[in-house]
Short mmCIF file of C-alpha atoms in Angstrom, two decimals:
data_model
loop_
_atom_site.label_atom_id
_atom_site.label_comp_id
_atom_site.label_asym_id
_atom_site.label_seq_id
_atom_site.Cartn_x
_atom_site.Cartn_y
_atom_site.Cartn_z
CA MET A 1 -25.49 28.71 28.51
CA THR A 2 -25.04 26.73 25.32
CA ASP A 3 -22.21 28.98 24.16
CA ARG A 4 -20.46 28.54 27.49
CA ARG A 5 -20.69 24.75 27.17
CA LEU A 6 -19.27 24.91 23.65
CA VAL A 7 -16.35 27.00 24.89
CA THR A 8 -15.74 24.54 27.72
CA VAL A 9 -15.80 21.57 25.33
CA ARG A 10 -13.38 23.31 22.99
CA GLU A 11 -11.01 24.15 25.85
CA ARG A 12 -10.98 20.53 27.00
CA ALA A 13 -10.48 19.34 23.44
CA ARG A 14 -7.61 21.81 23.08
CA VAL A 15 -5.88 20.42 26.17
CA VAL A 16 -6.28 16.86 24.91
CA THR A 17 -4.99 17.68 21.43
CA ARG A 18 -1.94 19.47 22.87
CA ARG A 19 -1.10 16.42 24.96
CA LEU A 20 -1.62 14.09 22.02
CA ARG A 21 0.53 16.31 19.79
CA HIS A 22 3.27 16.34 22.43
CA HIS A 23 3.32 12.52 22.58
CA ARG A 24 3.01 12.24 18.79
CA ARG A 25 6.27 14.17 18.36
CA ARG A 26 8.21 11.96 20.75
CA TRP A 27 10.26 9.01 19.51
CA TYR A 28 7.56 6.55 20.54
CA GLY A 29 4.76 8.45 18.79
CA THR A 30 4.84 6.62 15.46
CA PRO A 31 5.36 3.11 16.94
CA ALA A 32 2.47 3.66 19.36
CA LEU A 33 0.19 4.92 16.59
CA LEU A 34 1.06 1.99 14.34
CA THR A 35 0.55 -0.48 17.19
CA VAL A 36 -2.95 0.88 17.80
CA THR A 37 -3.67 0.80 14.06
CA PHE A 38 -2.69 -2.85 13.70
CA LEU A 39 -4.56 -3.83 16.86
CA VAL A 40 -7.70 -2.25 15.39
CA LEU A 41 -7.10 -4.03 12.09
CA GLY A 42 -6.59 -7.28 13.97
CA VAL A 43 -10.05 -7.19 15.55
CA LEU A 44 -11.85 -5.44 12.67
CA PRO A 45 -13.05 -8.56 10.80
CA LEU A 46 -14.31 -10.01 14.08
CA ALA A 47 -16.36 -6.87 14.78
CA LEU A 48 -18.22 -6.62 11.48
CA ASP A 49 -21.47 -7.76 13.12
CA VAL A 50 -21.13 -5.47 16.14
CA PRO A 51 -23.49 -2.46 15.94
CA VAL A 52 -21.75 0.92 16.16
CA LEU A 53 -24.08 3.91 16.50
CA GLY A 54 -26.87 1.72 15.18
CA LEU A 55 -24.89 0.66 12.09
CA ARG A 56 -23.21 -2.67 11.47
CA LEU A 57 -19.78 -2.45 9.83
CA GLY A 58 -20.69 -5.64 8.00
CA SER A 59 -23.32 -3.72 6.04
CA LEU A 60 -20.53 -1.66 4.49
CA LEU A 61 -17.48 -3.93 4.56
CA SER A 62 -16.85 -7.66 4.26
CA VAL A 63 -13.83 -9.82 4.96
CA HIS A 64 -13.22 -10.05 1.20
CA LEU A 65 -13.18 -6.26 0.81
CA LEU A 66 -10.83 -5.94 3.77
CA VAL A 67 -8.47 -8.53 2.27
CA VAL A 68 -8.35 -6.66 -1.04
CA ALA A 69 -7.85 -3.35 0.77
CA LEU A 70 -4.86 -4.74 2.67
CA VAL A 71 -3.37 -6.14 -0.54
CA TRP A 72 -3.32 -2.66 -2.06
CA ALA A 73 -2.15 -1.16 1.24
CA THR A 74 0.82 -3.57 1.20
CA ALA A 75 1.64 -2.74 -2.41
CA ALA A 76 1.21 1.00 -1.77
CA GLN A 77 3.46 0.86 1.28
CA SER A 78 6.09 -0.82 -0.89
CA TRP A 79 5.66 1.74 -3.69
CA ASN A 80 5.99 4.51 -1.12
CA ILE A 81 9.56 3.45 -0.27
CA VAL A 82 10.89 4.48 -3.68
CA SER A 83 8.32 7.08 -4.75
CA GLY A 84 7.50 8.68 -1.41
CA PHE A 85 10.85 8.41 0.37
CA ALA A 86 13.27 8.76 -2.56
CA GLY A 87 11.01 10.86 -4.80
CA GLN A 88 11.39 8.53 -7.82
CA PHE A 89 7.80 8.36 -9.07
CA SER A 90 7.14 4.90 -10.51
CA PHE A 91 4.14 4.20 -12.70
CA GLY A 92 5.17 0.63 -13.47
CA HIS A 93 4.93 -1.29 -10.22
CA ALA A 94 2.50 -3.64 -11.93
CA ALA A 95 5.63 -5.32 -13.33
CA PHE A 96 6.71 -6.39 -9.84
CA PHE A 97 3.17 -7.22 -8.72
CA GLY A 98 2.71 -9.44 -11.77
CA LEU A 99 6.05 -11.18 -11.33
CA GLY A 100 5.17 -11.90 -7.74
CA ALA A 101 1.83 -13.35 -8.85
CA TYR A 102 3.19 -15.55 -11.64
CA VAL A 103 6.46 -16.91 -10.28
CA PRO A 104 4.96 -18.98 -7.40
CA LEU A 105 2.39 -20.58 -9.73
CA VAL A 106 4.97 -21.34 -12.42
CA LEU A 107 7.29 -22.92 -9.85
CA VAL A 108 4.45 -24.97 -8.38
CA ARG A 109 3.47 -26.21 -11.81
CA GLU A 110 6.96 -27.01 -13.06
CA PHE A 111 8.78 -28.06 -9.88
CA ALA A 112 6.06 -28.56 -7.24
CA LEU A 113 7.80 -25.87 -5.17
CA ASN A 114 5.96 -24.56 -2.13
CA PRO A 115 4.37 -21.13 -2.83
CA TRP A 116 6.11 -19.57 0.17
CA LEU A 117 9.46 -20.32 -1.44
CA GLY A 118 8.05 -19.23 -4.78
CA MET A 119 7.08 -15.92 -3.21
CA LEU A 120 10.67 -15.31 -2.11
CA VAL A 121 11.96 -16.24 -5.57
CA GLY A 122 9.41 -13.93 -7.15
CA GLY A 123 10.44 -11.11 -4.83
CA ALA A 124 14.09 -11.62 -5.67
CA LEU A 125 13.34 -11.69 -9.40
CA ALA A 126 11.30 -8.49 -9.09
CA ALA A 127 14.17 -6.81 -7.21
CA VAL A 128 16.60 -7.83 -9.96
CA TYR A 129 14.23 -6.52 -12.63
CA ALA A 130 13.87 -3.23 -10.73
CA THR A 131 17.65 -2.97 -10.39
CA GLY A 132 18.00 -3.37 -14.15
CA ILE A 133 15.38 -0.69 -14.84
CA GLY A 134 16.94 1.62 -12.28
CA ALA A 135 20.49 1.07 -13.51
CA LEU A 136 19.50 2.08 -17.04
CA SER A 137 17.39 5.01 -15.91
CA PHE A 138 19.65 6.47 -13.25
CA ARG A 139 22.76 5.95 -15.38
CA TYR A 140 21.34 8.36 -17.96
CA ASP A 141 19.73 10.71 -15.41
CA VAL A 142 16.16 9.78 -16.32
CA SER A 143 13.89 11.26 -13.67
CA GLY A 144 10.50 12.85 -13.10
CA SER A 145 7.79 12.11 -15.64
CA TYR A 146 10.32 10.40 -17.93
CA PHE A 147 11.17 7.89 -15.19
CA ALA A 148 7.45 7.22 -14.71
CA LEU A 149 7.11 6.53 -18.43
CA VAL A 150 10.15 4.23 -18.43
CA THR A 151 8.76 2.15 -15.57
CA LEU A 152 5.38 1.98 -17.33
CA ALA A 153 7.09 0.80 -20.53
CA PHE A 154 8.88 -2.03 -18.72
CA ALA A 155 5.62 -3.09 -17.07
CA GLU A 156 3.86 -3.15 -20.44
CA LEU A 157 6.78 -5.17 -21.84
CA LEU A 158 6.16 -7.91 -19.28
CA LEU A 159 2.44 -7.79 -20.04
CA TYR A 160 3.05 -8.56 -23.72
CA VAL A 161 5.59 -11.26 -22.87
CA PHE A 162 3.19 -13.12 -20.58
CA VAL A 163 0.27 -12.71 -22.99
CA ASN A 164 2.17 -14.13 -25.96
CA VAL A 165 4.32 -16.88 -24.42
CA GLU A 166 2.23 -20.03 -24.13
CA ALA A 167 4.78 -21.64 -21.80
CA LEU A 168 3.85 -18.94 -19.28
CA GLY A 169 0.14 -19.57 -19.61
CA GLY A 170 -0.52 -17.13 -22.45
CA ALA A 171 -3.54 -14.85 -22.36
CA ASN A 172 -5.51 -17.41 -20.34
CA GLY A 173 -3.09 -17.21 -17.44
CA TYR A 174 -2.94 -19.78 -14.64
CA VAL A 175 -5.42 -21.53 -12.41
CA ARG A 176 -4.34 -21.79 -8.79
CA PRO A 177 -3.22 -25.39 -8.10
CA LEU A 178 -4.65 -27.46 -5.29
CA PRO A 179 -2.31 -27.98 -2.31
CA GLY A 180 -1.99 -31.67 -3.12
CA SER A 181 -0.03 -30.83 -6.28
CA TYR A 182 2.90 -29.70 -4.14
CA GLY A 183 2.53 -32.13 -1.27
CA SER A 184 0.53 -30.03 1.19
CA GLU A 185 -2.94 -29.73 2.66
CA PHE A 186 -5.03 -26.62 3.15
CA GLY A 187 -3.44 -24.46 5.82
CA LEU A 188 -0.67 -21.98 6.46
CA LEU A 189 2.07 -24.22 5.05
CA ALA A 190 0.20 -24.58 1.77
CA PHE A 191 -0.52 -20.82 1.58
CA GLN A 192 -4.14 -21.78 0.90
CA PHE A 193 -7.18 -21.83 3.15
CA SER A 194 -10.76 -23.04 2.83
CA GLU A 195 -12.09 -19.80 4.40
CA ARG A 196 -11.32 -16.12 3.85
CA LEU A 197 -10.55 -15.06 7.41
CA PRO A 198 -7.11 -16.75 7.57
CA TYR A 199 -6.19 -14.98 4.33
CA TYR A 200 -6.97 -11.69 6.06
CA TYR A 201 -4.47 -12.33 8.84
CA VAL A 202 -1.80 -13.46 6.38
CA ILE A 203 -2.03 -10.25 4.36
CA LEU A 204 -2.19 -8.26 7.60
CA ALA A 205 1.11 -9.89 8.60
CA PHE A 206 2.55 -8.96 5.18
CA LEU A 207 1.46 -5.36 5.69
CA ALA A 208 3.00 -5.33 9.18
CA VAL A 209 6.35 -6.57 7.83
CA VAL A 210 6.44 -4.01 5.01
CA THR A 211 5.44 -1.24 7.41
CA LEU A 212 8.20 -2.21 9.86
CA VAL A 213 10.71 -2.12 7.00
CA ALA A 214 9.40 1.30 5.93
CA VAL A 215 9.69 2.65 9.50
CA ALA A 216 13.21 1.21 9.86
CA ILE A 217 14.32 2.82 6.59
CA ARG A 218 12.67 6.14 7.41
CA ARG A 219 14.41 6.36 10.80
CA SER A 220 17.82 5.23 9.59
CA ARG A 221 20.64 7.04 7.84
CA VAL A 222 19.43 5.46 4.61
CA GLY A 223 16.09 7.20 5.08
CA LEU A 224 17.83 10.49 5.74
CA TYR A 225 19.71 10.11 2.46
CA LEU A 226 16.57 9.12 0.55
CA PHE A 227 14.65 12.17 1.74
CA ALA A 228 17.64 14.36 0.91
CA ILE A 229 17.60 12.91 -2.60
CA ARG A 230 13.87 13.55 -2.86
CA ASP A 231 14.19 17.17 -1.74
CA ASP A 232 17.24 18.10 -3.83
CA GLU A 233 19.21 15.38 -5.58
CA ASP A 234 21.91 17.74 -6.87
CA ALA A 235 22.55 19.08 -3.37
CA ALA A 236 22.61 15.54 -1.94
CA SER A 237 25.16 14.49 -4.55
CA ALA A 238 27.23 17.60 -3.88
CA VAL A 239 27.66 16.69 -0.19
CA GLY A 240 28.87 13.20 -1.08
CA ILE A 241 25.75 11.04 -0.97
CA PRO A 242 25.96 8.26 -3.62
CA THR A 243 22.50 9.02 -4.99
CA THR A 244 22.39 6.28 -7.62
CA ARG A 245 23.24 3.58 -5.10
CA TYR A 246 20.53 4.63 -2.66
CA LYS A 247 17.90 5.05 -5.36
CA LEU A 248 18.66 1.55 -6.62
CA PHE A 249 18.41 0.21 -3.08
CA ALA A 250 15.01 1.85 -2.53
CA PHE A 251 13.75 0.63 -5.91
CA ALA A 252 14.86 -2.97 -5.28
CA VAL A 253 13.35 -3.09 -1.77
CA SER A 254 10.12 -1.58 -3.11
CA ALA A 255 9.91 -4.15 -5.91
CA PHE A 256 10.67 -7.07 -3.57
CA PHE A 257 7.76 -6.34 -1.26
CA THR A 258 5.38 -5.38 -4.08
CA ALA A 259 5.96 -8.92 -5.39
CA TRP A 260 4.78 -10.23 -2.00
CA ALA A 261 1.43 -8.56 -2.58
CA GLY A 262 1.28 -10.14 -6.03
CA ALA A 263 2.09 -13.60 -4.62
CA PHE A 264 -0.72 -13.27 -2.11
CA TRP A 265 -3.08 -12.21 -4.90
CA SER A 266 -2.31 -15.36 -6.91
CA MET A 267 -2.91 -17.62 -3.89
CA TYR A 268 -6.12 -15.84 -2.86
CA PHE A 269 -7.97 -15.78 -6.16
CA THR A 270 -8.78 -18.89 -8.18
CA SER A 271 -6.92 -17.77 -11.30
CA ILE A 272 -4.77 -14.96 -12.68
CA ARG A 273 -4.37 -13.50 -16.15
CA PRO A 274 -1.68 -11.14 -17.50
CA GLN A 275 -4.21 -8.38 -18.17
CA VAL A 276 -5.25 -8.46 -14.51
CA VAL A 277 -1.90 -8.54 -12.69
CA PHE A 278 0.21 -6.59 -15.22
CA GLY A 279 -2.50 -4.21 -16.42
CA LEU A 280 -2.42 -0.42 -16.31
CA LEU A 281 -5.09 -0.28 -13.62
CA VAL A 282 -2.82 -2.21 -11.26
CA ASN A 283 -0.38 0.71 -11.29
CA ILE A 284 -3.22 3.04 -10.30
CA ASP A 285 -4.48 0.69 -7.59
CA ILE A 286 -0.97 0.59 -6.14
CA LEU A 287 -0.16 4.30 -6.05
CA LEU A 288 -3.63 5.71 -5.32
CA PRO A 289 -3.81 4.68 -1.63
CA ALA A 290 -0.49 6.39 -0.92
CA ALA A 291 -1.51 9.49 -2.89
CA VAL A 292 -4.80 9.79 -1.02
CA GLY A 293 -3.45 8.82 2.39
CA GLY A 294 -0.20 10.80 2.23
CA ILE A 295 2.85 10.18 0.05
CA GLY A 296 6.05 9.84 2.06
CA THR A 297 4.23 8.94 5.28
CA VAL A 298 4.14 5.48 6.82
CA LEU A 299 0.50 5.56 7.86
CA GLY A 300 -0.76 7.15 4.63
CA PRO A 301 -0.93 4.02 2.41
CA ILE A 302 -2.86 2.11 5.09
CA VAL A 303 -5.37 4.88 5.76
CA GLY A 304 -5.69 5.64 2.06
CA SER A 305 -6.42 2.05 1.06
CA LEU A 306 -9.03 1.50 3.77
CA GLY A 307 -10.60 4.88 3.06
CA LEU A 308 -10.80 4.25 -0.68
CA THR A 309 -12.38 0.85 -0.07
CA ALA A 310 -15.03 2.36 2.22
CA VAL A 311 -15.74 5.25 -0.18
CA SER A 312 -15.99 2.89 -3.14
CA GLU A 313 -18.43 0.64 -1.31
CA LEU A 314 -20.50 3.63 -0.17
CA GLY A 315 -20.73 4.78 -3.77
CA ARG A 316 -21.77 1.32 -4.89
CA GLN A 317 -24.50 1.09 -2.27
CA ALA A 318 -25.72 4.65 -2.81
CA VAL A 319 -26.11 4.29 -6.58
CA GLU A 320 -27.31 1.11 -8.24
CA LEU A 321 -26.17 1.97 -11.77
CA PRO A 322 -22.51 0.90 -12.29
CA SER A 323 -21.70 3.90 -14.49
CA LEU A 324 -23.00 6.34 -11.87
CA GLN A 325 -21.11 4.47 -9.16
CA ASP A 326 -17.86 5.37 -10.88
CA VAL A 327 -18.96 9.01 -11.18
CA VAL A 328 -19.82 9.24 -7.47
CA TYR A 329 -16.54 7.53 -6.53
CA GLY A 330 -14.57 9.85 -8.80
CA LEU A 331 -16.22 12.99 -7.39
CA LEU A 332 -15.56 11.90 -3.80
CA LEU A 333 -11.97 11.05 -4.66
CA LEU A 334 -11.50 14.40 -6.40
CA ALA A 335 -12.88 16.25 -3.37
CA ILE A 336 -10.48 14.41 -1.04
CA VAL A 337 -7.43 15.07 -3.23
CA LEU A 338 -8.25 18.76 -3.80
CA GLY A 339 -9.14 19.33 -0.16
CA SER A 340 -6.06 17.54 1.20
CA PRO A 341 -3.16 17.60 -1.27
CA ARG A 342 -0.85 16.33 1.50
CA GLY A 343 -3.10 13.37 2.25
CA VAL A 344 -5.82 12.27 4.60
CA VAL A 345 -3.29 11.69 7.39
CA THR A 346 -3.01 15.47 7.80
CA TRP A 347 -6.66 15.78 8.83
CA PRO A 348 -6.11 15.15 12.58
CA GLY A 349 -3.35 17.77 12.60
CA ARG A 350 -5.55 20.30 10.84
CA ILE A 351 -8.36 19.67 13.31
CA ALA A 352 -5.89 20.05 16.18
CA ASP A 353 -4.69 23.35 14.68
CA TRP A 354 -8.26 24.59 14.50
CA LEU A 355 -8.94 23.62 18.11
CA ASP A 356 -5.68 25.21 19.17
CA GLY A 357 -6.53 28.41 17.33
CA SER A 358 -3.37 28.10 15.22
CA ASP A 359 -2.97 28.07 11.46
CA ASP A 360 0.44 26.42 11.55
CA GLU A 361 0.75 23.00 10.02
CA GLU A 362 3.03 20.27 11.20
#
């Protein structure tokens, strides 16, 4: 009797998964999935105290952790445009994150410019810096691991500049100014709030904008060219695609929106220092969510960042010793990467294949 019930449940699940897969492959599949994802994210901080299966989400996550997770999701989504779509693996996006963090504060201090305008200036400066790096690299056919090293070198260059130039704050960095120093009060216009929840919805809006840009690029002719470059650049060039131009475009767009994440960081935390916003670990924090979630996918950076945040917090709560926390986190991360080299976003498809009795992957 039990076996018959299991067969019945599997048959029903198979029918549901086939219908879901059918809709997922239609033109509206990705927009619908992203809409549901952002609706869930919109209500998530309000549901932290709601018990689910006897467990409160607030015991695992907090609004602060969610804010940080969305910062790295935004940066990872931006990184994904050049590294996931165009296949140009960057290990120096900390340069753009740091520029985005510093420029608004410098402009506030020197010219009392509103941080929102400073964010746009920082994004533009990051795009120009990325264009310069890309022009030098792509002009001399630097690619693969060498391109990753070049981007890392330019990020480290900015780190040493900001550490050693006292006019830019030096090693001590900058303290976030009060809104009154640029003629504002706490609120959206000032880009500063007295509570954390409004910050959450601001960074969620940033993530939504970057995700929309990523979807638009992926579904356009530009996206088609970028994926062609990623798969075989020589073949793409042979059929007439101006590969250098499109790689530069992807790199500049990626840098511009990574700077947005950096600008948010500088307005969320009390102070910033060069070692924090330009450091090597920032590069890892930016690319890791996309690598875990699924490089080249739109949903991957979001799922990866939220998943890494939850896993990290589980490790922290499970083990009280900080050194062992890192070991537990590393082992869990290693298991995820080895078990799903194409990313966590492939898990539903693999489950659907198992229910459908098929070994084919999408």
